[in-house]
Amino acid sequence: MGGNILYTYSVECLVDRILSPCRRYTRFGIGPFESGHAMTVANNLRRGLLDGIPGWSVTAIRLKGARHEFSALSGVRESALEVLINLREGVLTGPPPLRENQKFTGMLTALGPGQITLGQIKFPEGITPVNPDHHVANLASTGKLDIIIQFEFTSKAKDPFVPTISSEDQSSFITVDPMAFPVKRVSYSIRMEPHPVTQAEVEYVFLEILTDNSIHPQRALVMASQYIIDLMWPIGGRRLRLGYKT
């Protein structure tokens, strides 16, 4: 099967639905492709979406009065471990940093009684919580919560993860593994249909993406495409040294 017209394909957003503050479902239709090419494109896009999309993630937390994650906090219903888990599950959004491995901090000092939510934490300008009502802790009338959060822009592709904590802070901060990767699930299906012009059998990819709503799915799709291009560039750009046996 030939003809450049088959490679002039389009990307169309068929469904875009916010299911909850941290769940956004989008379905794209991509095509047409020559027979056999749709699977290659879909597999690579899926891998790029799951591995190559960075996001803001909590990497270290300092709780005043907590020597370790199993400490009890005076006047706080939750243990230090429960507060850590609640903070780790918060979803942040904002533009990427200007420098790689740049760390940022958010701060909170609160007095009881009352509930503490993610939206009460003071973040740097441009960084906002997607789920500001997300529960962090409950304080009694005598309770006080003093928190410093370190968060960084990271992705699954950056492995292994090493938090950038200075030596003087290592004893006071509790490090946590990053988990806020924007793309949560990707699936696809392939359908064959006649080409609208040539009537030849061509393939269409229907790509379904579930994100945490910290990034627009269309932006994630563009970034995944660029991730695959960058991954293959050493081959396509002919920067590899090819060795030949004589």
PDB file of N, CA and C in Angstrom, residues 9 21 32-33 37 43 45 69 75 83 87 91 97 107 110 158 160 164 177 182 184 193 199 218 221 223 225 229:
ATOM      1  N   TYR A   9      -2.297  12.176   8.684  1.00  0.00           N
ATOM      2  CA  TYR A   9      -3.329  11.790   9.637  1.00  0.00           C
ATOM      3  C   TYR A   9      -3.617  12.929  10.606  1.00  0.00           C
ATOM      4  N   PRO A  21     -11.878  15.970  41.001  1.00  0.00           N
ATOM      5  CA  PRO A  21     -10.795  16.960  40.974  1.00  0.00           C
ATOM      6  C   PRO A  21      -9.450  16.407  40.511  1.00  0.00           C
ATOM      7  N   PRO A  32      -5.582   8.419   9.524  1.00  0.00           N
ATOM      8  CA  PRO A  32      -5.411   6.979   9.286  1.00  0.00           C
ATOM      9  C   PRO A  32      -3.945   6.572   9.122  1.00  0.00           C
ATOM     10  N   PHE A  33      -3.672   5.276   9.394  1.00  0.00           N
ATOM     11  CA  PHE A  33      -2.343   4.699   9.220  1.00  0.00           C
ATOM     12  C   PHE A  33      -2.421   3.533   8.243  1.00  0.00           C
ATOM     13  N   HIS A  37       0.896  -0.151  10.977  1.00  0.00           N
ATOM     14  CA  HIS A  37       1.598   0.984  11.578  1.00  0.00           C
ATOM     15  C   HIS A  37       0.911   1.489  12.845  1.00  0.00           C
ATOM     16  N   ASN A  43       1.661   1.714  20.718  1.00  0.00           N
ATOM     17  CA  ASN A  43       2.538   1.166  21.759  1.00  0.00           C
ATOM     18  C   ASN A  43       3.543   2.202  22.250  1.00  0.00           C
ATOM     19  N   LEU A  45       3.342   5.544  21.988  1.00  0.00           N
ATOM     20  CA  LEU A  45       2.667   6.632  22.692  1.00  0.00           C
ATOM     21  C   LEU A  45       2.290   6.214  24.111  1.00  0.00           C
ATOM     22  N   GLU A  69       9.002   8.983  61.112  1.00  0.00           N
ATOM     23  CA  GLU A  69       7.644   8.888  60.578  1.00  0.00           C
ATOM     24  C   GLU A  69       6.661   8.180  61.503  1.00  0.00           C
ATOM     25  N   GLY A  75      -1.555  16.885  70.093  1.00  0.00           N
ATOM     26  CA  GLY A  75      -2.701  17.671  69.666  1.00  0.00           C
ATOM     27  C   GLY A  75      -3.148  17.419  68.244  1.00  0.00           C
ATOM     28  N   VAL A  83       0.048  11.793  58.381  1.00  0.00           N
ATOM     29  CA  VAL A  83       0.206  13.129  57.792  1.00  0.00           C
ATOM     30  C   VAL A  83       1.099  13.059  56.560  1.00  0.00           C
ATOM     31  N   LEU A  87      -0.024  14.117  52.749  1.00  0.00           N
ATOM     32  CA  LEU A  87       0.705  15.120  51.975  1.00  0.00           C
ATOM     33  C   LEU A  87       1.225  14.532  50.666  1.00  0.00           C
ATOM     34  N   VAL A  91      -1.938  16.560  44.955  1.00  0.00           N
ATOM     35  CA  VAL A  91      -1.595  16.740  43.539  1.00  0.00           C
ATOM     36  C   VAL A  91      -1.319  18.217  43.288  1.00  0.00           C
ATOM     37  N   PRO A  97      10.276  23.872  36.264  1.00  0.00           N
ATOM     38  CA  PRO A  97      11.298  24.814  36.744  1.00  0.00           C
ATOM     39  C   PRO A  97      12.271  25.195  35.638  1.00  0.00           C
ATOM     40  N   MET A 107       5.127  25.728  52.950  1.00  0.00           N
ATOM     41  CA  MET A 107       5.163  25.844  54.409  1.00  0.00           C
ATOM     42  C   MET A 107       3.759  26.018  54.981  1.00  0.00           C
ATOM     43  N   ALA A 110      -0.109  26.029  61.595  1.00  0.00           N
ATOM     44  CA  ALA A 110      -1.540  26.118  61.904  1.00  0.00           C
ATOM     45  C   ALA A 110      -1.785  25.762  63.360  1.00  0.00           C
ATOM     46  N   LYS A 158      13.284   9.341  35.131  1.00  0.00           N
ATOM     47  CA  LYS A 158      14.468   9.754  35.876  1.00  0.00           C
ATOM     48  C   LYS A 158      14.710   8.746  36.990  1.00  0.00           C
ATOM     49  N   PRO A 160      17.714   6.179  39.002  1.00  0.00           N
ATOM     50  CA  PRO A 160      16.969   6.190  40.256  1.00  0.00           C
ATOM     51  C   PRO A 160      16.748   7.599  40.763  1.00  0.00           C
ATOM     52  N   THR A 164      17.164  15.946  46.482  1.00  0.00           N
ATOM     53  CA  THR A 164      18.232  16.928  46.632  1.00  0.00           C
ATOM     54  C   THR A 164      18.094  17.631  47.975  1.00  0.00           C
ATOM     55  N   ASP A 177       9.278   8.594  48.596  1.00  0.00           N
ATOM     56  CA  ASP A 177       9.376   8.315  47.165  1.00  0.00           C
ATOM     57  C   ASP A 177       8.327   9.125  46.415  1.00  0.00           C
ATOM     58  N   PRO A 182       1.673  12.354  36.495  1.00  0.00           N
ATOM     59  CA  PRO A 182       0.382  12.855  36.000  1.00  0.00           C
ATOM     60  C   PRO A 182      -0.487  11.829  35.288  1.00  0.00           C
ATOM     61  N   LYS A 184      -2.053   8.350  34.810  1.00  0.00           N
ATOM     62  CA  LYS A 184      -2.335   7.202  35.661  1.00  0.00           C
ATOM     63  C   LYS A 184      -2.629   5.930  34.871  1.00  0.00           C
ATOM     64  N   GLU A 193     -10.812   0.740   8.834  1.00  0.00           N
ATOM     65  CA  GLU A 193     -11.904   1.334   8.067  1.00  0.00           C
ATOM     66  C   GLU A 193     -11.393   1.680   6.674  1.00  0.00           C
ATOM     67  N   GLN A 199     -10.330   4.529  -0.458  1.00  0.00           N
ATOM     68  CA  GLN A 199     -11.136   3.361  -0.099  1.00  0.00           C
ATOM     69  C   GLN A 199     -10.289   2.144   0.282  1.00  0.00           C
ATOM     70  N   GLN A 218      -4.092  16.685  26.270  1.00  0.00           N
ATOM     71  CA  GLN A 218      -3.531  17.015  24.955  1.00  0.00           C
ATOM     72  C   GLN A 218      -2.063  17.410  25.084  1.00  0.00           C
ATOM     73  N   LEU A 221      -0.048  14.290  25.573  1.00  0.00           N
ATOM     74  CA  LEU A 221       0.143  13.561  24.323  1.00  0.00           C
ATOM     75  C   LEU A 221       1.283  14.170  23.504  1.00  0.00           C
ATOM     76  N   MET A 223       3.830  15.892  24.744  1.00  0.00           N
ATOM     77  CA  MET A 223       5.075  15.615  25.463  1.00  0.00           C
ATOM     78  C   MET A 223       5.515  14.166  25.269  1.00  0.00           C
ATOM     79  N   SER A 225       4.935  12.323  22.631  1.00  0.00           N
ATOM     80  CA  SER A 225       5.466  12.234  21.268  1.00  0.00           C
ATOM     81  C   SER A 225       6.900  12.745  21.221  1.00  0.00           C
ATOM     82  N   ILE A 229      10.492  10.859  20.266  1.00  0.00           N
ATOM     83  CA  ILE A 229      11.411  11.426  19.269  1.00  0.00           C
ATOM     84  C   ILE A 229      12.807  11.578  19.861  1.00  0.00           C
TER      85      ILE A 229
END
